[in-house]
PDB file of C-alpha atoms in Angstrom:
ATOM      1  CA  UNK A 248      58.197  14.032  -0.025  1.00 96.00           C
ATOM      2  CA  UNK A 249      57.283  17.961  -0.096  1.00 97.00           C
ATOM      3  CA  UNK A 250      60.099  20.336  -0.297  1.00 97.00           C
ATOM      4  CA  UNK A 251      59.185  24.460  -0.439  1.00 97.00           C
ATOM      5  CA  UNK A 252      61.997  26.881  -0.584  1.00 97.00           C
ATOM      6  CA  UNK A 253      61.258  31.002  -0.811  1.00 97.00           C
ATOM      7  CA  UNK A 254      57.374  30.215  -2.103  1.00 97.00           C
ATOM      8  CA  UNK A 255      56.330  33.812  -3.130  1.00 96.00           C
ATOM      9  CA  UNK A 256      52.959  34.110  -3.947  1.00 95.00           C
ATOM     10  CA  UNK A 257      51.347  38.133  -5.352  1.00 94.00           C
ATOM     11  CA  UNK A 258      47.806  38.794  -6.297  1.00 93.00           C
ATOM     12  CA  UNK A 259      47.534  41.990  -8.641  1.00 90.00           C
ATOM     13  CA  UNK A 260      50.732  44.446 -10.453  1.00 87.00           C
ATOM     14  CA  UNK A 261      52.527  47.686  -9.593  1.00 85.00           C
ATOM     15  CA  UNK A 262      51.142  49.764  -5.848  1.00 85.00           C
ATOM     16  CA  UNK A 263      47.534  46.907  -5.316  1.00 88.00           C
ATOM     17  CA  UNK A 264      49.691  44.027  -5.364  1.00 90.00           C
ATOM     18  CA  UNK A 265      48.676  42.057  -2.433  1.00 92.00           C
ATOM     19  CA  UNK A 266      51.918  39.405  -1.132  1.00 93.00           C
ATOM     20  CA  UNK A 267      49.318  36.395   0.172  1.00 94.00           C
ATOM     21  CA  UNK A 268      52.477  33.891   0.703  1.00 95.00           C
ATOM     22  CA  UNK A 269      55.912  35.205   1.623  1.00 95.00           C
ATOM     23  CA  UNK A 270      59.171  33.295   1.154  1.00 94.00           C
ATOM     24  CA  UNK A 271      57.460  30.653   3.246  1.00 96.00           C
ATOM     25  CA  UNK A 272      59.818  27.454   3.192  1.00 97.00           C
ATOM     26  CA  UNK A 273      58.815  23.961   5.010  1.00 97.00           C
ATOM     27  CA  UNK A 274      59.714  20.352   3.925  1.00 97.00           C
ATOM     28  CA  UNK A 275      57.406  17.423   4.594  1.00 97.00           C
ATOM     29  CA  UNK A 276      58.730  13.982   5.633  1.00 96.00           C
ATOM     30  CA  UNK A 277      57.359  10.455   3.120  1.00 95.00           C
ATOM     31  CA  UNK A 278      54.331   9.330   5.265  1.00 94.00           C
ATOM     32  CA  UNK A 279      54.553  12.174   7.695  1.00 96.00           C
ATOM     33  CA  UNK A 280      51.100  14.390   8.122  1.00 95.00           C
ATOM     34  CA  UNK A 281      51.612  18.110   8.242  1.00 96.00           C
ATOM     35  CA  UNK A 282      49.819  21.244   9.501  1.00 95.00           C
ATOM     36  CA  UNK A 283      49.593  24.298   8.343  1.00 95.00           C
ATOM     37  CA  UNK A 284      47.179  26.188  11.022  1.00 92.00           C
ATOM     38  CA  UNK A 285      46.540  30.051  10.929  1.00 89.00           C
ATOM     39  CA  UNK A 286      43.139  32.178  10.305  1.00 88.00           C
ATOM     40  CA  UNK A 287      41.612  32.800   7.701  1.00 87.00           C
ATOM     41  CA  UNK A 288      43.570  34.483   5.004  1.00 88.00           C
ATOM     42  CA  UNK A 289      46.360  34.310   6.571  1.00 91.00           C
ATOM     43  CA  UNK A 290      47.933  32.156   2.930  1.00 92.00           C
ATOM     44  CA  UNK A 291      47.776  28.487   4.108  1.00 93.00           C
ATOM     45  CA  UNK A 292      45.482  27.830   1.344  1.00 93.00           C
ATOM     46  CA  UNK A 293      46.986  29.728  -1.393  1.00 95.00           C
ATOM     47  CA  UNK A 294      50.302  26.968  -0.393  1.00 96.00           C
ATOM     48  CA  UNK A 295      47.921  24.986  -1.301  1.00 95.00           C
ATOM     49  CA  UNK A 296      47.104  25.324  -4.147  1.00 95.00           C
ATOM     50  CA  UNK A 297      50.201  26.166  -5.579  1.00 96.00           C
ATOM     51  CA  UNK A 298      51.513  22.597  -4.813  1.00 96.00           C
ATOM     52  CA  UNK A 299      48.473  21.205  -6.300  1.00 94.00           C
ATOM     53  CA  UNK A 300      49.075  23.479  -9.532  1.00 93.00           C
ATOM     54  CA  UNK A 301      45.549  24.941  -9.733  1.00 93.00           C
ATOM     55  CA  UNK A 302      47.698  28.536  -8.565  1.00 92.00           C
ATOM     56  CA  UNK A 303      50.302  28.847 -11.718  1.00 91.00           C
ATOM     57  CA  UNK A 304      51.288  32.575 -10.379  1.00 92.00           C
ATOM     58  CA  UNK A 305      54.168  31.864  -8.405  1.00 95.00           C
ATOM     59  CA  UNK A 306      58.534  32.250  -7.261  1.00 95.00           C
ATOM     60  CA  UNK A 307      60.128  29.859  -5.595  1.00 95.00           C
ATOM     61  CA  UNK A 308      60.861  26.226  -4.999  1.00 97.00           C
ATOM     62  CA  UNK A 309      58.266  23.793  -4.708  1.00 97.00           C
ATOM     63  CA  UNK A 310      59.816  19.565  -4.837  1.00 96.00           C
ATOM     64  CA  UNK A 311      57.408  16.813  -4.725  1.00 96.00           C
ATOM     65  CA  UNK A 312      58.663  13.614  -5.009  1.00 95.00           C
ATOM     66  CA  UNK A 313      62.369  15.248  -5.347  1.00 93.00           C
ATOM     67  CA  UNK A 314      61.102  16.648  -8.373  1.00 94.00           C
ATOM     68  CA  UNK A 315      61.064  19.778  -8.959  1.00 95.00           C
ATOM     69  CA  UNK A 316      58.298  21.383 -10.401  1.00 94.00           C
ATOM     70  CA  UNK A 317      57.146  24.487 -12.850  1.00 93.00           C
ATOM     71  CA  UNK A 318      54.246  26.282 -12.213  1.00 90.00           C
ATOM     72  CA  UNK A 319      52.594  24.144 -15.033  1.00 90.00           C
ATOM     73  CA  UNK A 320      51.741  20.373 -14.155  1.00 90.00           C
ATOM     74  CA  UNK A 321      52.115  17.459 -16.702  1.00 90.00           C
ATOM     75  CA  UNK A 322      49.316  14.756 -16.393  1.00 90.00           C
ATOM     76  CA  UNK A 323      51.635  12.219 -14.552  1.00 90.00           C
ATOM     77  CA  UNK A 324      51.474  14.912 -11.657  1.00 93.00           C
ATOM     78  CA  UNK A 325      48.300  14.208 -10.307  1.00 92.00           C
ATOM     79  CA  UNK A 326      48.753  10.335 -10.089  1.00 92.00           C
ATOM     80  CA  UNK A 327      51.084  11.572  -7.594  1.00 95.00           C
ATOM     81  CA  UNK A 328      49.434  14.011  -5.611  1.00 95.00           C
ATOM     82  CA  UNK A 329      45.822  14.712  -5.610  1.00 95.00           C
ATOM     83  CA  UNK A 330      43.383  17.578  -3.172  1.00 95.00           C
ATOM     84  CA  UNK A 331      40.591  17.205  -1.009  1.00 94.00           C
ATOM     85  CA  UNK A 332      38.366  20.610  -0.966  1.00 92.00           C
ATOM     86  CA  UNK A 333      36.591  21.915   2.001  1.00 88.00           C
ATOM     87  CA  UNK A 334      33.027  22.081   0.689  1.00 87.00           C
ATOM     88  CA  UNK A 335      31.640  18.490  -0.487  1.00 84.00           C
ATOM     89  CA  UNK A 336      29.123  20.062  -1.913  1.00 86.00           C
ATOM     90  CA  UNK A 337      30.383  22.063  -3.936  1.00 88.00           C
ATOM     91  CA  UNK A 338      33.197  19.914  -5.715  1.00 88.00           C
ATOM     92  CA  UNK A 339      31.093  17.010  -6.951  1.00 92.00           C
ATOM     93  CA  UNK A 340      29.308  17.734 -10.071  1.00 93.00           C
ATOM     94  CA  UNK A 341      25.645  17.640  -9.529  1.00 93.00           C
ATOM     95  CA  UNK A 342      25.213  15.459 -12.770  1.00 94.00           C
ATOM     96  CA  UNK A 343      27.908  12.827 -11.846  1.00 95.00           C
ATOM     97  CA  UNK A 344      26.474   9.733 -10.320  1.00 96.00           C
ATOM     98  CA  UNK A 345      29.276   8.920  -7.993  1.00 96.00           C
ATOM     99  CA  UNK A 346      30.342   6.347 -10.559  1.00 96.00           C
ATOM    100  CA  UNK A 347      30.777   9.203 -13.346  1.00 95.00           C
ATOM    101  CA  UNK A 348      32.849  11.237 -10.477  1.00 96.00           C
ATOM    102  CA  UNK A 349      35.258   8.049  -9.812  1.00 96.00           C
ATOM    103  CA  UNK A 350      35.214   6.862 -13.482  1.00 96.00           C
ATOM    104  CA  UNK A 351      36.588  10.551 -15.171  1.00 95.00           C
ATOM    105  CA  UNK A 352      40.008  10.246 -13.496  1.00 94.00           C
ATOM    106  CA  UNK A 353      40.659   6.747 -14.823  1.00 95.00           C
ATOM    107  CA  UNK A 354      39.760   7.233 -18.424  1.00 95.00           C
ATOM    108  CA  UNK A 355      41.690  11.170 -18.107  1.00 93.00           C
ATOM    109  CA  UNK A 356      44.790   9.129 -17.435  1.00 94.00           C
ATOM    110  CA  UNK A 357      43.724   5.555 -19.034  1.00 92.00           C
ATOM    111  CA  UNK A 358      43.718   2.882 -16.354  1.00 92.00           C
ATOM    112  CA  UNK A 359      42.695  -0.630 -16.486  1.00 92.00           C
ATOM    113  CA  UNK A 360      40.178  -2.682 -14.430  1.00 93.00           C
ATOM    114  CA  UNK A 361      37.679   0.657 -14.057  1.00 93.00           C
ATOM    115  CA  UNK A 362      35.189  -1.829 -12.688  1.00 94.00           C
ATOM    116  CA  UNK A 363      37.612  -3.012  -9.944  1.00 94.00           C
ATOM    117  CA  UNK A 364      38.830   0.011  -8.855  1.00 94.00           C
ATOM    118  CA  UNK A 365      35.760   1.504  -8.474  1.00 95.00           C
ATOM    119  CA  UNK A 366      34.476  -0.758  -5.575  1.00 95.00           C
ATOM    120  CA  UNK A 367      37.733  -0.712  -4.143  1.00 94.00           C
ATOM    121  CA  UNK A 368      37.846   2.673  -3.094  1.00 95.00           C
ATOM    122  CA  UNK A 369      34.343   2.992  -2.377  1.00 95.00           C
ATOM    123  CA  UNK A 370      35.195   0.159   0.009  1.00 94.00           C
ATOM    124  CA  UNK A 371      37.831   1.973   1.033  1.00 93.00           C
ATOM    125  CA  UNK A 372      36.449   5.297   1.997  1.00 94.00           C
ATOM    126  CA  UNK A 373      33.335   3.396   3.742  1.00 91.00           C
ATOM    127  CA  UNK A 374      30.686   2.997   0.922  1.00 93.00           C
ATOM    128  CA  UNK A 375      29.473   0.127  -0.339  1.00 86.00           C
ATOM    129  CA  UNK A 376      28.782  -1.156  -3.711  1.00 87.00           C
ATOM    130  CA  UNK A 377      24.552   0.952  -3.058  1.00 90.00           C
ATOM    131  CA  UNK A 378      26.240   4.531  -3.291  1.00 94.00           C
ATOM    132  CA  UNK A 379      28.068   3.813  -6.664  1.00 94.00           C
ATOM    133  CA  UNK A 380      24.606   4.985  -8.784  1.00 95.00           C
ATOM    134  CA  UNK A 381      23.561   7.585  -6.510  1.00 96.00           C
ATOM    135  CA  UNK A 382      23.653  11.354  -7.837  1.00 96.00           C
ATOM    136  CA  UNK A 383      25.064  14.048  -5.201  1.00 94.00           C
ATOM    137  CA  UNK A 384      21.658  15.160  -4.515  1.00 94.00           C
ATOM    138  CA  UNK A 385      20.686  11.815  -3.127  1.00 95.00           C
ATOM    139  CA  UNK A 386      24.173  11.532  -0.316  1.00 94.00           C
ATOM    140  CA  UNK A 387      24.529  13.537   2.897  1.00 92.00           C
ATOM    141  CA  UNK A 388      27.853  16.725   3.115  1.00 90.00           C
ATOM    142  CA  UNK A 389      29.197  13.288   5.056  1.00 91.00           C
ATOM    143  CA  UNK A 390      28.849  11.063   2.099  1.00 93.00           C
ATOM    144  CA  UNK A 391      29.808  13.236  -0.084  1.00 93.00           C
ATOM    145  CA  UNK A 392      33.297  14.417   1.382  1.00 93.00           C
ATOM    146  CA  UNK A 393      33.656  10.157   1.198  1.00 94.00           C
ATOM    147  CA  UNK A 394      33.402  11.048  -2.529  1.00 95.00           C
ATOM    148  CA  UNK A 395      35.658  13.132  -2.918  1.00 95.00           C
ATOM    149  CA  UNK A 396      38.072  11.280  -0.712  1.00 95.00           C
ATOM    150  CA  UNK A 397      37.493   8.314  -2.837  1.00 95.00           C
ATOM    151  CA  UNK A 398      38.293  10.146  -6.125  1.00 95.00           C
ATOM    152  CA  UNK A 399      41.342  11.496  -4.572  1.00 95.00           C
ATOM    153  CA  UNK A 400      42.547   7.438  -3.459  1.00 95.00           C
ATOM    154  CA  UNK A 401      41.710   6.273  -6.793  1.00 95.00           C
ATOM    155  CA  UNK A 402      44.998   6.972  -8.372  1.00 93.00           C
ATOM    156  CA  UNK A 403      46.971   5.726  -6.257  1.00 94.00           C
ATOM    157  CA  UNK A 404      48.825   8.882  -5.573  1.00 95.00           C
ATOM    158  CA  UNK A 405      52.075   9.625  -2.779  1.00 95.00           C
ATOM    159  CA  UNK A 406      50.791  12.908  -1.094  1.00 97.00           C
ATOM    160  CA  UNK A 407      46.736  13.556  -0.280  1.00 96.00           C
ATOM    161  CA  UNK A 408      46.487  17.404  -0.157  1.00 97.00           C
ATOM    162  CA  UNK A 409      43.977  18.317   2.326  1.00 96.00           C
ATOM    163  CA  UNK A 410      41.784  21.617   2.235  1.00 94.00           C
ATOM    164  CA  UNK A 411      40.073  21.724   5.557  1.00 91.00           C
ATOM    165  CA  UNK A 412      38.556  18.592   4.365  1.00 89.00           C
ATOM    166  CA  UNK A 413      35.982  18.999   7.884  1.00 86.00           C
ATOM    167  CA  UNK A 414      35.435  22.119   8.548  1.00 83.00           C
ATOM    168  CA  UNK A 415      31.679  22.323   6.228  1.00 75.00           C
ATOM    169  CA  UNK A 416      30.496  18.843   7.997  1.00 82.00           C
ATOM    170  CA  UNK A 417      27.644  18.696  11.278  1.00 82.00           C
ATOM    171  CA  UNK A 418      30.167  18.370  13.926  1.00 80.00           C
ATOM    172  CA  UNK A 419      29.125  15.053  14.584  1.00 78.00           C
ATOM    173  CA  UNK A 420      30.237  13.722  10.894  1.00 87.00           C
ATOM    174  CA  UNK A 421      33.455  15.665  11.842  1.00 87.00           C
ATOM    175  CA  UNK A 422      35.035  12.989  13.670  1.00 87.00           C
ATOM    176  CA  UNK A 423      33.926  10.296  11.655  1.00 90.00           C
ATOM    177  CA  UNK A 424      35.765  11.976   7.970  1.00 90.00           C
ATOM    178  CA  UNK A 425      38.843  12.786  10.471  1.00 90.00           C
ATOM    179  CA  UNK A 426      39.278   8.859  11.718  1.00 90.00           C
ATOM    180  CA  UNK A 427      38.207   7.567   8.434  1.00 92.00           C
ATOM    181  CA  UNK A 428      41.860   9.830   6.706  1.00 93.00           C
ATOM    182  CA  UNK A 429      43.428   8.412   9.789  1.00 92.00           C
ATOM    183  CA  UNK A 430      42.388   5.261   8.656  1.00 93.00           C
ATOM    184  CA  UNK A 431      43.931   5.482   5.316  1.00 93.00           C
ATOM    185  CA  UNK A 432      46.791   6.908   6.169  1.00 93.00           C
ATOM    186  CA  UNK A 433      47.641   4.135   8.775  1.00 91.00           C
ATOM    187  CA  UNK A 434      46.990   1.358   5.528  1.00 92.00           C
ATOM    188  CA  UNK A 435      48.707   3.204   2.992  1.00 92.00           C
ATOM    189  CA  UNK A 436      51.594   5.616   3.979  1.00 93.00           C
ATOM    190  CA  UNK A 437      50.372   7.974   2.440  1.00 95.00           C
ATOM    191  CA  UNK A 438      52.178  11.818   3.506  1.00 96.00           C
ATOM    192  CA  UNK A 439      49.578  14.131   4.282  1.00 96.00           C
ATOM    193  CA  UNK A 440      49.837  17.938   4.425  1.00 97.00           C
ATOM    194  CA  UNK A 441      46.340  19.219   6.453  1.00 96.00           C
ATOM    195  CA  UNK A 442      45.583  23.263   6.015  1.00 94.00           C
ATOM    196  CA  UNK A 443      43.165  23.483   8.858  1.00 89.00           C
ATOM    197  CA  UNK A 444      41.983  26.844  11.276  1.00 84.00           C
ATOM    198  CA  UNK A 445      41.060  24.264  13.704  1.00 83.00           C
ATOM    199  CA  UNK A 446      44.312  23.556  15.960  1.00 83.00           C
ATOM    200  CA  UNK A 447      41.740  20.062  17.959  1.00 82.00           C
ATOM    201  CA  UNK A 448      41.611  18.762  13.972  1.00 85.00           C
ATOM    202  CA  UNK A 449      46.023  19.444  13.639  1.00 88.00           C
ATOM    203  CA  UNK A 450      46.564  17.991  16.633  1.00 86.00           C
ATOM    204  CA  UNK A 451      43.789  15.012  15.753  1.00 86.00           C
ATOM    205  CA  UNK A 452      45.193  14.135  12.692  1.00 89.00           C
ATOM    206  CA  UNK A 453      49.100  15.899  12.264  1.00 93.00           C
ATOM    207  CA  UNK A 454      52.134  14.279  13.411  1.00 93.00           C
ATOM    208  CA  UNK A 455      54.082  18.145  13.000  1.00 95.00           C
ATOM    209  CA  UNK A 456      53.028  22.005  12.161  1.00 94.00           C
ATOM    210  CA  UNK A 457      53.580  25.713  10.697  1.00 95.00           C
ATOM    211  CA  UNK A 458      52.145  28.078  12.383  1.00 93.00           C
ATOM    212  CA  UNK A 459      51.005  30.954   9.531  1.00 93.00           C
ATOM    213  CA  UNK A 460      49.943  34.281   9.879  1.00 93.00           C
ATOM    214  CA  UNK A 461      50.475  37.260   7.245  1.00 92.00           C
ATOM    215  CA  UNK A 462      51.590  35.073   4.691  1.00 94.00           C
ATOM    216  CA  UNK A 463      54.833  33.797   6.686  1.00 95.00           C
ATOM    217  CA  UNK A 464      55.185  30.657   8.890  1.00 95.00           C
ATOM    218  CA  UNK A 465      55.792  32.402  12.495  1.00 93.00           C
ATOM    219  CA  UNK A 466      56.912  28.379  13.790  1.00 93.00           C
ATOM    220  CA  UNK A 467      57.144  24.851  13.214  1.00 94.00           C
ATOM    221  CA  UNK A 468      56.197  22.547  16.132  1.00 93.00           C
ATOM    222  CA  UNK A 469      55.904  18.819  16.673  1.00 94.00           C
ATOM    223  CA  UNK A 470      51.971  17.951  17.847  1.00 90.00           C
ATOM    224  CA  UNK A 471      53.015  17.254  21.030  1.00 91.00           C
ATOM    225  CA  UNK A 472      54.693  20.594  21.728  1.00 90.00           C
ATOM    226  CA  UNK A 473      51.455  21.960  21.139  1.00 87.00           C
ATOM    227  CA  UNK A 474      49.460  20.461  23.476  1.00 84.00           C
ATOM    228  CA  UNK A 475      52.219  20.859  26.251  1.00 87.00           C
ATOM    229  CA  UNK A 476      52.001  24.360  25.439  1.00 87.00           C
ATOM    230  CA  UNK A 477      55.987  24.799  24.329  1.00 89.00           C
ATOM    231  CA  UNK A 478      55.596  27.568  21.541  1.00 87.00           C
ATOM    232  CA  UNK A 479      57.862  30.610  20.985  1.00 89.00           C
ATOM    233  CA  UNK A 480      55.618  32.801  19.244  1.00 89.00           C
ATOM    234  CA  UNK A 481      52.925  34.747  21.200  1.00 87.00           C
ATOM    235  CA  UNK A 482      50.334  34.783  18.309  1.00 87.00           C
ATOM    236  CA  UNK A 483      50.560  30.723  18.999  1.00 86.00           C
ATOM    237  CA  UNK A 484      49.536  30.927  22.001  1.00 86.00           C
ATOM    238  CA  UNK A 485      46.775  33.139  21.427  1.00 85.00           C
ATOM    239  CA  UNK A 486      45.550  30.437  18.467  1.00 84.00           C
ATOM    240  CA  UNK A 487      45.812  28.205  20.331  1.00 82.00           C
ATOM    241  CA  UNK A 488      43.673  29.746  23.104  1.00 81.00           C
ATOM    242  CA  UNK A 489      41.063  30.763  20.384  1.00 80.00           C
ATOM    243  CA  UNK A 490      40.902  27.060  19.532  1.00 74.00           C
ATOM    244  CA  UNK A 491      39.960  25.949  23.064  1.00 71.00           C
ATOM    245  CA  UNK A 492      35.762  27.298  22.266  1.00 61.00           C
ATOM    246  CA  UNK A 493      33.333  28.189  24.110  1.00 50.00           C
ATOM    247  CA  UNK A 494      33.584  29.014  27.707  1.00 48.00           C
ATOM    248  CA  UNK A 495      30.245  29.781  29.808  1.00 48.00           C
ATOM    249  CA  UNK A 496      31.867  30.561  33.057  1.00 50.00           C
ATOM    250  CA  UNK A 497      33.534  33.141  31.959  1.00 46.00           C
ATOM    251  CA  UNK A 498      31.403  35.028  29.696  1.00 46.00           C
ATOM    252  CA  UNK A 499      28.489  34.668  32.099  1.00 53.00           C
ATOM    253  CA  UNK A 500      31.206  36.360  34.532  1.00 52.00           C
ATOM    254  CA  UNK A 501      32.108  38.756  31.266  1.00 48.00           C
ATOM    255  CA  UNK A 502      28.144  39.664  31.211  1.00 50.00           C
ATOM    256  CA  UNK A 503      27.223  40.534  34.390  1.00 57.00           C
ATOM    257  CA  UNK A 504      30.285  42.817  34.908  1.00 56.00           C
ATOM    258  CA  UNK A 505      28.712  44.317  31.684  1.00 53.00           C
ATOM    259  CA  UNK A 506      25.178  44.983  33.450  1.00 60.00           C
ATOM    260  CA  UNK A 507      27.044  45.890  36.942  1.00 64.00           C
ATOM    261  CA  UNK A 508      28.845  48.622  34.940  1.00 59.00           C
ATOM    262  CA  UNK A 509      25.419  49.659  32.998  1.00 56.00           C
ATOM    263  CA  UNK A 510      24.286  49.748  36.556  1.00 50.00           C
TER     264      UNK A 510
END
């Protein structure tokens, strides 16, 4: 479904140019969930924006569903691939109701049976008809992200590009959205490309992943390899250990050692 070959993205010109993505190549099979992981600034979201057609300044080869793409996309491309953004508070128009948000892509692409499509997709993301005419300020963060997912699904794409879809949500809501996305993939056979810095999210959602740092892919591995800690690169090990989270016993020991050293 996705083929990326020697993708290069630079920002700026001349001596001030910064290479954000440096000769990246990877492939994602149809129906697969693939993760791009790494710390902030490593280039993973830049790659996603290139795939989505939002960043048009790149070099290399991008093919989606067997078709080689130019930086500028035709309208038909957006029926094939859709993106869900990180921040559900910023990705919905504050003056559009849920109905208006979902109606817009239907009108742009000239689709019929608008009411039927909206009712279906709201049910698909776990929102009933009561939400159809609410505004974003009347929704919780999790409900807003469900609307954003519904907007991406309403054109019935083959590929969903997910830019840290749970990082702006409360921990209690993150699992609901992840489970929703997993259910959608199971029922539709969609291909997912998930960008995240959280390895626990990637291990829950994905089949394979690529670890990025400084604009490059350090290694690719399966989620089973990740969980079993069968990785080659020291950076992958550091990223995995950092994702294990807060260890109270270790922190207490460090504080005690500092107090003793100060005494």
